[in-house]
Amino acid sequence: MPALLLSFLPATFLLNIGEKLNEGKTKQIFEIVDQPGLVLVQSKDQITAGNAARKDQMEGKAAMANKTTSSVFRLLQESGIKTAFVKQHSDTAFIAAHCEMIPIEWVCRRVATGSFLKRNPGVKEGFRFSPLKMEMFFKDDANNDPQWSEEQLLEAKFCLSGLPIGRCEVDIMNRSTVAIFEILERAWATQDCTLVDMKIEFGVNVKTQEIVLADVIDNDSWRLWPSGDRSQQKDKQVYRDLKEVTPEAMQVVKRNFEWVAERVKMLLEPQVSGRVVVLMGSTSDMAHCEKIKKACVSFGISCSLRVTSAHKGPDETLRIKAEYEGDGIPTVFVAVAGRSNGLGPVMSGNSTYPVINCPPLTPDWGAQDVWSSLRMPSGLGCSTILSPEAAAQFAAQIFGLTNHLVWSKVRASMLNTWVSLKQADQKLQACSL
Ligand SMILES: Nc1ncnc2c1ncn2[C@@H]1O[C@H](COP(=O)(O)OP(=O)(O)O)[C@@H](O)[C@H]1O
Ligand SMILES: *[C@@H]1O[C@H](CO)[C@@H](O)[C@H](O)[C@H]1NC(C)=O
Ligand SMILES: *[C@@H]1O[C@H](CO)[C@@H](O)[C@H](O)[C@H]1NC(C)=O
Ligand SMILES: *[C@@H]1O[C@H](CO)[C@@H](O)[C@H](O)[C@H]1NC(C)=O
Ligand SMILES: *[C@@H]1O[C@H](CO)[C@@H](O)[C@H](O)[C@H]1NC(C)=O
Ligand SMILES: [Mg+2]
């Protein structure tokens, strides 16, 4: 086996490809010597000798598959979704966490099309699912991947890498699929493209026993309709629909793949990035403000801290406010003032930007002090959130309306919170048995 370069490790480190662990229709999985828990996922080179047009088209596809898988997994990973993807290795291979795969394809649909219409006669193409429609299929080539119910999956009593796939695990996969779809749907919407449906697979990380999104997301994993228009579809369906594989037709398929490959990179580019400005009445509230900043950064939002008192230096407070209003960058102010909170209300009465009061309440007078953040004169629209982390989350939700990368972090964090609760409950149940 050739020794290949693994660029996230020191340049002198050579990636030693070991045994082939698995092989399917489109991929081979190799162990990596001295890197337990990691594998190399190699796309099979299906290029068979042919005419120039055919070869051309294959090259387009390889680059497209490369860019799609790495960009999509990066987007999901950076959002906070647990995936097996570690790093792109070459045009056709990436490094991933070694998983035992759960033999189920999870399908998530926003718009009815394809096989759904055949299985549900009477439903017209274009029917919109809200909430999303979930389906699952057992990966069984011999039987054409039959559709399964949750009950069938539970009764199969799969156990992978020591993790029994029961109620809790099935719910986690179901919920994760919805979150993953919504994140990709939002991302594609920035390119005026409808994510129609998607299929994904999960595995159990052999090292951590966690359920993670695994395998790949590529040209074959979804349907994409620019401007929601089926006739402009840019996915593998175009290829399936070809009546005759002519060089001209293949050029169209290739151009479509290039379109996706170009756009997919843009999914990672933020359009408008906003900022949070935390104003504190006194540096004695610094620890509280640092918590807000830390949480903002976790959502990918920059955050600056300023000291100003609306009681003791109102002119200075308004001057600082004007600094942030003057450059057109979307801003959310968070006012941190103990005792009587004049800061947030004064800011709110004088700015069109959202203001969040986040007063650091103390046990002695907190119950009285909080009213200075709650009872406002008419004409003021500031909100009040007591937890510093929650104040940052609310700011992220505001920016998430226009910034899909921030929205995705909020979405993944909600999923992860839900999963933690579910797992905590399961652990408790196991202990009390
Ligand atoms: N991170 C991973 N760790 C271990 N196995 C994986 C990983 N990602 C994918 N696989 C498995 O590699 C095999 C080959 O993939 P593929 O060619 O897509 O197979 P199939 O034809 O069954 O869809 C499949 O069994 C797939 O589940
Ligand atoms: C494959 O993806 C990697 C990582 O995004 C990139 O550096 C490389 O240039 C890509 N190769 C091709 C042929 O697109
Ligand atoms: C996923 O969960 C939803 C909501 O609980 C449920 O209606 C649906 O049947 C589940 N889907 C599958 C495929 O298990
Ligand atoms: C989709 O990409 C894979 C590589 O991941 C490639 O083998 C396959 O042929 C492509 N599908 C089509 C329809 O081109
Ligand atoms: C804020 O206060 C300043 C100084 O009084 C004033 O010039 C400005 O118009 C006010 N802005 C708003 C939005 O009320
Ligand atoms: Mg596959």
Coordinates of C-alpha atoms and ligand atoms in Angstrom, one line a residue:
M1 CA 0.0 0.0 0.0
P2 CA 1.3 3.5 -0.8
A3 CA 2.1 5.8 2.1
L4 CA 0.1 9.0 1.6
L5 CA 0.5 12.4 3.2
L6 CA -1.9 13.4 6.0
S7 CA -1.7 17.2 6.1
F8 CA -3.2 17.9 9.5
L9 CA -0.4 16.0 11.1
P10 CA 3.2 17.1 10.9
A11 CA 4.3 17.1 7.2
T12 CA 6.7 14.3 7.9
F13 CA 4.0 12.0 9.1
L14 CA 3.0 9.5 6.5
L15 CA -0.4 8.1 6.4
N16 CA -0.1 4.3 6.3
I17 CA -3.0 2.6 4.7
G18 CA -3.7 -0.8 6.3
E19 CA -6.3 -3.5 5.7
K20 CA -9.4 -3.0 3.6
L21 CA -12.2 -3.2 6.2
N22 CA -15.2 -2.9 3.9
E23 CA -16.3 -2.4 0.4
G24 CA -19.6 -1.4 -1.2
K25 CA -20.9 -0.3 -4.5
T26 CA -19.2 3.1 -4.4
K27 CA -16.6 3.1 -1.6
Q28 CA -13.8 1.2 0.0
I29 CA -12.9 1.6 3.7
F30 CA -9.3 1.2 4.8
E31 CA -7.9 1.1 8.3
I32 CA -5.1 3.6 9.0
V33 CA -2.1 1.9 10.6
D34 CA -1.3 3.4 14.1
Q35 CA -4.4 5.5 14.0
P36 CA -7.0 3.4 15.7
G37 CA -10.5 4.8 15.5
L38 CA -9.8 6.4 12.1
V39 CA -10.4 5.1 8.6
L40 CA -9.8 6.2 5.0
V41 CA -13.0 6.4 3.0
Q42 CA -12.0 6.0 -0.7
S43 CA -14.5 6.6 -3.5
K44 CA -14.2 3.9 -6.1
D45 CA -12.8 5.2 -9.3
Q46 CA -15.6 4.0 -11.6
I47 CA -14.1 5.6 -14.7
T48 CA -14.1 3.0 -17.4
A49 CA -12.2 3.7 -20.6
G50 CA -14.4 5.5 -23.0
N51 CA -14.6 8.5 -25.4
A52 CA -13.3 11.9 -24.4
A53 CA -16.8 13.2 -23.6
R54 CA -17.3 10.4 -21.1
K55 CA -14.0 11.0 -19.4
D56 CA -14.6 14.7 -19.2
Q57 CA -17.8 14.2 -17.5
M58 CA -16.2 11.8 -15.0
E59 CA -13.6 14.4 -14.0
G60 CA -16.4 16.8 -13.3
K61 CA -18.1 14.4 -11.1
A62 CA -15.0 13.5 -9.1
A63 CA -14.3 17.1 -8.2
M64 CA -18.0 17.6 -7.5
A65 CA -18.2 14.6 -5.1
N66 CA -15.0 15.8 -3.4
K67 CA -16.2 19.4 -2.9
T68 CA -19.7 18.3 -1.9
T69 CA -18.8 15.8 0.8
S70 CA -16.1 18.0 2.3
S71 CA -18.1 21.2 2.2
V72 CA -21.3 19.7 3.5
F73 CA -19.7 17.8 6.3
R74 CA -17.7 20.9 7.3
L75 CA -20.9 22.9 7.4
L76 CA -22.6 20.3 9.6
Q77 CA -19.5 19.8 11.8
E78 CA -19.0 23.5 12.4
S79 CA -22.7 23.8 13.2
G80 CA -22.2 21.3 16.0
I81 CA -23.7 18.2 14.4
K82 CA -21.7 15.1 15.3
T83 CA -20.3 13.5 12.1
A84 CA -17.7 10.9 11.3
F85 CA -15.9 13.2 8.9
V86 CA -12.4 14.3 10.0
K87 CA -10.6 15.7 7.0
Q88 CA -10.5 15.7 3.2
H89 CA -7.5 13.6 2.2
S90 CA -7.4 13.8 -1.6
D91 CA -9.8 14.3 -4.5
T92 CA -11.5 11.0 -3.9
A93 CA -10.7 10.1 -0.3
F94 CA -11.3 11.5 3.2
I95 CA -10.4 10.5 6.7
A96 CA -13.3 9.6 9.0
A97 CA -14.0 8.2 12.4
H98 CA -14.2 4.4 12.2
C99 CA -17.9 3.5 12.6
E100 CA -20.0 0.4 12.7
M101 CA -22.7 1.4 10.3
I102 CA -26.4 1.1 11.2
P103 CA -27.9 -0.5 8.0
I104 CA -30.7 2.1 7.6
E105 CA -31.2 4.8 5.1
W106 CA -33.0 7.8 6.7
V107 CA -35.0 9.7 4.2
C108 CA -36.3 13.2 4.9
R109 CA -38.6 15.0 2.5
R110 CA -39.9 18.6 2.2
V111 CA -41.6 18.2 -1.2
A112 CA -43.2 15.0 -2.5
T113 CA -41.6 13.6 -5.5
G114 CA -40.0 10.4 -6.8
S115 CA -40.7 7.1 -5.1
F116 CA -43.0 8.7 -2.5
L117 CA -45.5 9.4 -5.2
K118 CA -45.5 5.7 -6.3
R119 CA -45.9 4.5 -2.7
N120 CA -48.6 7.1 -2.0
P121 CA -50.9 7.3 -5.1
G122 CA -53.1 10.3 -5.1
V123 CA -50.4 12.6 -3.7
K124 CA -49.4 15.1 -6.4
E125 CA -45.8 16.0 -7.0
G126 CA -45.0 19.2 -5.2
F127 CA -47.0 18.5 -2.0
R128 CA -45.1 20.2 0.8
F129 CA -44.5 18.5 4.1
S130 CA -44.5 20.6 7.3
P131 CA -43.3 19.1 9.5
L132 CA -40.8 17.2 7.4
K133 CA -41.7 13.7 6.2
M134 CA -39.5 11.0 7.6
E135 CA -39.1 7.5 6.1
M136 CA -36.5 4.8 6.7
F137 CA -35.3 2.0 4.5
F138 CA -33.5 -1.1 5.5
K139 CA -30.3 -1.5 3.5
D140 CA -30.8 -4.8 1.9
D141 CA -29.9 -5.0 -1.8
A142 CA -31.3 -8.5 -2.3
N143 CA -34.8 -7.2 -1.3
N144 CA -34.5 -3.7 -2.9
D145 CA -34.0 -1.8 0.3
P146 CA -37.5 -2.3 1.9
Q147 CA -39.2 0.5 3.7
W148 CA -39.3 -0.1 7.5
S149 CA -41.4 1.1 10.3
E150 CA -39.9 2.2 13.7
E151 CA -41.2 -1.0 15.1
Q152 CA -39.4 -3.1 12.6
L153 CA -36.1 -1.3 13.4
L154 CA -36.7 -1.8 17.2
E155 CA -37.5 -5.5 16.7
A156 CA -34.3 -6.0 14.6
K157 CA -32.4 -5.4 17.9
F158 CA -29.3 -4.2 16.1
C159 CA -26.2 -3.9 18.3
L160 CA -23.3 -2.0 16.8
S161 CA -20.0 -1.5 18.4
G162 CA -21.6 -2.6 21.7
L163 CA -24.4 -0.1 21.5
P164 CA -27.9 -1.7 21.3
I165 CA -30.1 0.3 18.9
G166 CA -33.3 0.8 21.0
R167 CA -36.0 3.4 21.4
C168 CA -33.5 6.1 22.5
E169 CA -31.1 5.6 19.6
V170 CA -33.9 5.5 17.1
D171 CA -35.3 8.8 18.4
I172 CA -31.9 10.4 18.3
M173 CA -31.4 9.4 14.6
N174 CA -34.9 10.5 13.7
R175 CA -34.4 13.9 15.4
S176 CA -30.9 14.3 14.0
T177 CA -32.1 13.7 10.5
V178 CA -34.6 16.5 10.8
A179 CA -32.0 18.9 12.2
I180 CA -29.5 18.0 9.4
F181 CA -32.1 18.5 6.7
E182 CA -33.1 21.8 8.1
I183 CA -29.5 23.0 8.3
L184 CA -28.9 22.0 4.7
E185 CA -32.2 23.4 3.6
R186 CA -31.4 26.8 5.0
A187 CA -27.9 26.7 3.5
W188 CA -29.3 25.9 0.0
A189 CA -32.0 28.6 0.4
T190 CA -29.2 31.2 0.4
Q191 CA -28.4 30.0 -3.2
D192 CA -32.1 30.2 -4.1
C193 CA -32.2 26.4 -4.3
T194 CA -34.8 24.1 -2.7
L195 CA -33.6 21.0 -0.9
V196 CA -36.4 18.7 -2.0
D197 CA -35.3 15.5 -0.1
M198 CA -32.3 13.8 1.3
K199 CA -31.1 10.4 2.5
I200 CA -28.4 9.8 5.1
E201 CA -26.9 7.0 7.2
F202 CA -25.7 6.9 10.7
G203 CA -22.9 4.9 12.3
V204 CA -21.7 4.1 15.8
N205 CA -18.3 5.6 16.4
V206 CA -16.2 2.5 17.5
K207 CA -14.2 4.6 19.9
T208 CA -16.8 6.8 21.6
Q209 CA -19.9 4.6 21.0
E210 CA -21.7 7.8 19.9
I211 CA -24.2 7.8 17.1
V212 CA -22.8 10.0 14.3
L213 CA -23.8 11.0 10.8
A214 CA -21.5 8.9 8.6
D215 CA -21.0 7.6 5.1
V216 CA -21.2 10.6 2.6
I217 CA -23.5 13.3 1.4
D218 CA -23.0 13.7 -2.3
N219 CA -24.7 14.1 -5.7
D220 CA -26.7 11.0 -5.0
S221 CA -27.9 11.9 -1.5
W222 CA -30.4 14.7 -2.3
R223 CA -32.6 16.4 -4.8
L224 CA -32.0 20.1 -5.5
W225 CA -34.3 22.4 -7.4
P226 CA -33.1 25.9 -8.2
S227 CA -35.9 28.4 -7.5
G228 CA -38.0 25.5 -6.4
D229 CA -38.4 24.5 -10.1
R230 CA -38.2 20.8 -10.9
S231 CA -37.3 21.5 -14.5
Q232 CA -34.1 23.1 -13.3
Q233 CA -33.0 20.2 -11.1
K234 CA -29.3 20.0 -10.6
D235 CA -28.9 16.5 -9.0
K236 CA -28.4 13.0 -10.1
Q237 CA -32.1 12.8 -11.3
V238 CA -31.1 14.6 -14.5
Y239 CA -28.8 11.6 -15.2
R240 CA -31.5 9.1 -14.4
D241 CA -34.0 10.9 -16.6
L242 CA -31.7 10.8 -19.7
K243 CA -33.5 9.0 -22.5
E244 CA -30.3 8.6 -24.4
V245 CA -26.7 9.1 -23.1
T246 CA -25.4 11.4 -25.8
P247 CA -22.3 13.6 -25.4
E248 CA -24.6 16.7 -25.5
A249 CA -26.7 15.3 -22.7
M250 CA -23.7 14.4 -20.7
Q251 CA -22.5 18.0 -21.0
V252 CA -25.7 19.1 -19.4
V253 CA -25.2 16.6 -16.5
K254 CA -21.7 17.8 -16.1
R255 CA -22.7 21.5 -16.1
N256 CA -25.3 20.7 -13.4
F257 CA -22.7 19.0 -11.2
E258 CA -20.4 21.9 -11.7
W259 CA -23.2 24.2 -10.7
V260 CA -23.7 22.3 -7.5
A261 CA -19.9 22.1 -6.8
E262 CA -19.6 25.9 -7.2
R263 CA -22.6 26.6 -5.0
V264 CA -21.8 24.1 -2.3
K265 CA -18.6 26.1 -1.4
M266 CA -20.8 29.2 -1.0
L267 CA -22.9 27.4 1.6
L268 CA -20.0 28.0 4.0
E269 CA -19.8 31.7 3.3
P270 CA -21.6 34.0 5.7
Q271 CA -23.6 36.8 4.1
V272 CA -24.1 39.3 6.8
S273 CA -22.2 38.9 10.0
G274 CA -23.5 40.8 13.0
R275 CA -22.0 41.6 16.3
V276 CA -23.0 41.8 20.0
V277 CA -21.9 44.8 22.0
V278 CA -22.1 44.2 25.8
L279 CA -22.3 47.4 27.8
M280 CA -21.6 47.1 31.5
G281 CA -22.2 49.7 34.1
S282 CA -19.1 48.7 36.0
T283 CA -16.2 46.3 35.6
S284 CA -17.4 44.5 38.8
D285 CA -19.8 42.8 36.4
M286 CA -16.9 41.5 34.2
A287 CA -17.3 37.8 34.9
H288 CA -21.0 38.0 34.0
C289 CA -20.1 39.8 30.7
E290 CA -17.3 37.3 29.9
K291 CA -19.9 34.5 30.0
I292 CA -22.0 36.4 27.4
K293 CA -19.0 36.8 25.2
K294 CA -18.0 33.2 25.4
A295 CA -21.5 32.0 24.4
C296 CA -21.6 34.5 21.6
V297 CA -18.3 33.2 20.2
S298 CA -19.7 29.6 20.4
F299 CA -22.4 30.8 18.0
G300 CA -19.8 32.4 15.7
I301 CA -20.8 36.0 16.6
S302 CA -18.1 38.5 17.5
C303 CA -18.7 40.3 20.8
S304 CA -17.1 43.5 22.3
L305 CA -17.3 44.6 25.9
R306 CA -17.6 48.3 26.9
V307 CA -17.9 50.0 30.2
T308 CA -20.4 52.9 30.5
S309 CA -23.0 54.1 33.0
A310 CA -26.2 55.7 31.8
H311 CA -26.6 57.3 35.2
K312 CA -23.1 58.6 35.6
G313 CA -22.2 59.3 32.0
P314 CA -25.2 59.5 29.7
D315 CA -23.4 61.5 27.1
E316 CA -20.7 58.9 26.9
T317 CA -23.3 56.1 26.7
L318 CA -24.9 57.8 23.7
R319 CA -21.5 58.4 22.1
I320 CA -20.6 54.7 22.4
K321 CA -24.0 53.8 20.9
A322 CA -23.4 56.1 18.0
E323 CA -20.0 54.4 17.3
Y324 CA -21.9 51.2 16.6
E325 CA -24.7 52.8 14.7
G326 CA -22.4 54.5 12.3
D327 CA -21.0 51.6 10.3
G328 CA -24.1 49.7 9.2
I329 CA -23.1 46.4 10.9
P330 CA -26.1 44.7 12.4
T331 CA -25.8 45.0 16.2
V332 CA -27.5 43.7 19.2
F333 CA -26.8 45.5 22.5
V334 CA -26.7 43.7 25.8
A335 CA -27.0 45.9 28.8
V336 CA -25.4 44.6 32.0
A337 CA -26.2 46.8 35.0
G338 CA -26.8 45.9 38.6
R339 CA -29.1 47.7 41.0
S340 CA -31.2 50.1 39.0
N341 CA -30.7 49.2 35.3
G342 CA -30.9 52.6 33.6
L343 CA -28.5 51.5 30.9
G344 CA -30.6 49.1 28.9
P345 CA -33.8 51.3 28.9
V346 CA -31.8 54.4 27.9
M347 CA -30.1 52.6 25.1
S348 CA -33.5 51.1 24.0
G349 CA -35.2 54.5 24.0
N350 CA -32.6 55.9 21.8
S351 CA -31.7 53.1 19.3
T352 CA -33.5 51.1 16.6
Y353 CA -31.1 48.1 17.3
P354 CA -32.4 45.4 19.7
V355 CA -31.4 45.7 23.3
I356 CA -31.3 42.8 25.7
N357 CA -31.2 43.6 29.4
C358 CA -29.1 41.0 31.2
P359 CA -28.9 42.3 34.8
P360 CA -26.5 40.5 37.2
L361 CA -29.0 40.0 40.0
T362 CA -27.8 39.5 43.6
P363 CA -29.6 37.5 46.3
D364 CA -30.2 40.5 48.6
W365 CA -32.0 43.0 46.3
G366 CA -32.4 41.0 43.1
A367 CA -36.2 40.6 43.4
Q368 CA -36.6 44.4 43.6
D369 CA -33.8 45.3 41.1
V370 CA -35.2 43.2 38.3
W371 CA -38.2 45.6 37.9
S372 CA -35.9 48.3 36.6
S373 CA -35.4 45.9 33.6
L374 CA -39.0 44.9 33.2
R375 CA -41.3 47.8 33.7
M376 CA -40.6 50.2 30.9
P377 CA -42.0 53.6 29.8
S378 CA -44.2 53.3 26.7
G379 CA -42.3 53.2 23.4
L380 CA -39.5 50.9 24.5
G381 CA -39.0 47.4 23.2
C382 CA -36.1 46.0 25.1
S383 CA -36.2 42.4 26.4
T384 CA -34.8 41.0 29.6
I385 CA -33.0 37.7 29.9
L386 CA -31.3 36.8 33.2
S387 CA -28.9 34.0 32.2
P388 CA -25.8 35.3 30.4
E389 CA -25.7 32.3 28.1
A390 CA -29.4 32.6 27.2
A391 CA -28.9 36.3 26.4
A392 CA -26.2 35.3 23.9
Q393 CA -28.5 32.6 22.5
F394 CA -31.3 35.1 22.0
A395 CA -28.9 37.4 20.1
A396 CA -27.9 34.4 18.0
Q397 CA -31.5 33.7 17.2
I398 CA -31.9 37.3 16.1
F399 CA -28.9 37.1 13.8
G400 CA -30.0 33.6 12.7
L401 CA -32.9 35.1 10.9
T402 CA -30.5 36.4 8.2
N403 CA -27.3 34.4 8.8
H404 CA -27.7 30.7 8.1
L405 CA -24.4 29.7 9.7
V406 CA -25.5 31.2 13.0
W407 CA -28.9 29.7 12.6
S408 CA -27.3 26.3 12.1
K409 CA -25.4 26.6 15.3
V410 CA -28.5 27.4 17.2
R411 CA -30.3 24.5 15.5
A412 CA -27.6 22.0 16.3
S413 CA -27.3 23.2 19.9
M414 CA -31.0 22.7 20.4
L415 CA -30.6 19.1 19.0
N416 CA -27.6 18.4 21.2
T417 CA -29.5 19.7 24.3
W418 CA -32.4 17.4 23.5
V419 CA -30.0 14.4 22.9
S420 CA -28.2 15.0 26.3
L421 CA -31.5 15.0 28.2
K422 CA -32.6 11.9 26.4
Q423 CA -29.3 10.2 27.3
A424 CA -29.3 11.4 30.9
D425 CA -32.8 9.9 31.3
Q426 CA -31.7 6.6 29.7
K427 CA -28.6 6.4 32.0
L428 CA -30.8 7.0 35.1
Q429 CA -33.2 4.3 34.0
A430 CA -30.3 1.8 33.5
C431 CA -29.0 2.6 37.0
S432 CA -32.3 2.2 38.7
L433 CA -33.0 -1.2 37.1
Ligands
LIG1 N1 -16.9 6.1 8.6 C1 -17.1 4.8 8.2 N2 -16.6 3.8 8.9 C2 -16.8 2.5 8.6 N3 -17.6 2.1 7.5 C3 -18.1 3.1 6.7 C4 -17.9 4.5 7.0 N4 -18.5 5.2 6.1 C5 -19.1 4.4 5.2 N5 -18.8 3.1 5.6 C6 -19.3 1.8 5.0 O1 -18.5 1.5 3.8 C7 -19.2 0.6 3.0 C8 -19.0 1.0 1.5 O2 -19.8 2.1 1.2 P1 -20.8 2.1 -0.1 O3 -20.0 1.8 -1.3 O4 -21.6 3.3 -0.1 O5 -21.7 0.8 0.3 P2 -23.2 0.5 -0.2 O6 -23.0 0.0 -1.6 O7 -23.6 -0.6 0.8 O8 -24.0 1.7 -0.1 C9 -20.7 0.6 3.4 O9 -20.9 -0.5 4.2 C10 -20.7 1.9 4.3 O10 -21.7 1.8 5.3
LIG2 C1 -10.8 18.3 -2.9 O1 -11.2 19.0 -1.6 C2 -10.1 19.6 -0.9 C3 -10.7 20.1 0.4 O2 -11.8 20.9 0.2 C4 -9.5 20.6 -1.8 O3 -8.3 21.1 -1.1 C5 -9.0 20.0 -3.1 O4 -8.5 21.0 -3.9 C6 -10.2 19.3 -3.8 N1 -9.8 18.7 -5.1 C7 -10.4 18.9 -6.2 C8 -9.9 18.2 -7.4 O5 -11.4 19.6 -6.3
LIG3 C1 -39.8 10.1 13.4 O1 -40.5 10.8 14.5 C2 -41.7 11.3 14.1 C3 -42.2 12.2 15.3 O2 -42.1 11.5 16.5 C4 -42.7 10.1 13.9 O3 -44.0 10.6 13.5 C5 -42.1 9.3 12.7 O4 -42.9 8.2 12.5 C6 -40.7 8.9 12.9 N1 -40.2 8.4 11.7 C7 -39.6 7.3 11.5 C8 -39.2 6.9 10.1 O5 -39.3 6.6 12.4
LIG4 C1 -21.9 10.7 -7.9 O1 -20.6 10.7 -7.4 C2 -20.0 9.5 -7.2 C3 -18.7 9.7 -6.5 O2 -19.0 9.9 -5.1 C4 -19.8 8.8 -8.6 O3 -19.2 7.6 -8.5 C5 -21.2 8.7 -9.3 O4 -21.0 8.2 -10.6 C6 -21.9 10.1 -9.3 N1 -23.2 9.9 -9.8 C7 -23.6 10.3 -11.1 C8 -24.9 10.1 -11.5 O5 -22.8 10.9 -11.8
LIG5 C1 -30.6 59.6 20.6 O1 -30.2 60.7 21.4 C2 -29.5 61.7 20.7 C3 -29.0 62.7 21.7 O2 -30.1 63.2 22.5 C4 -30.3 62.3 19.6 O3 -29.6 63.2 18.9 C5 -30.8 61.1 18.7 O4 -31.7 61.6 17.7 C6 -31.5 60.1 19.5 N1 -31.8 58.9 18.6 C7 -33.0 58.3 18.6 C8 -33.1 57.1 17.7 O5 -33.9 58.6 19.3
MG6 MG -23.8 3.8 -0.1

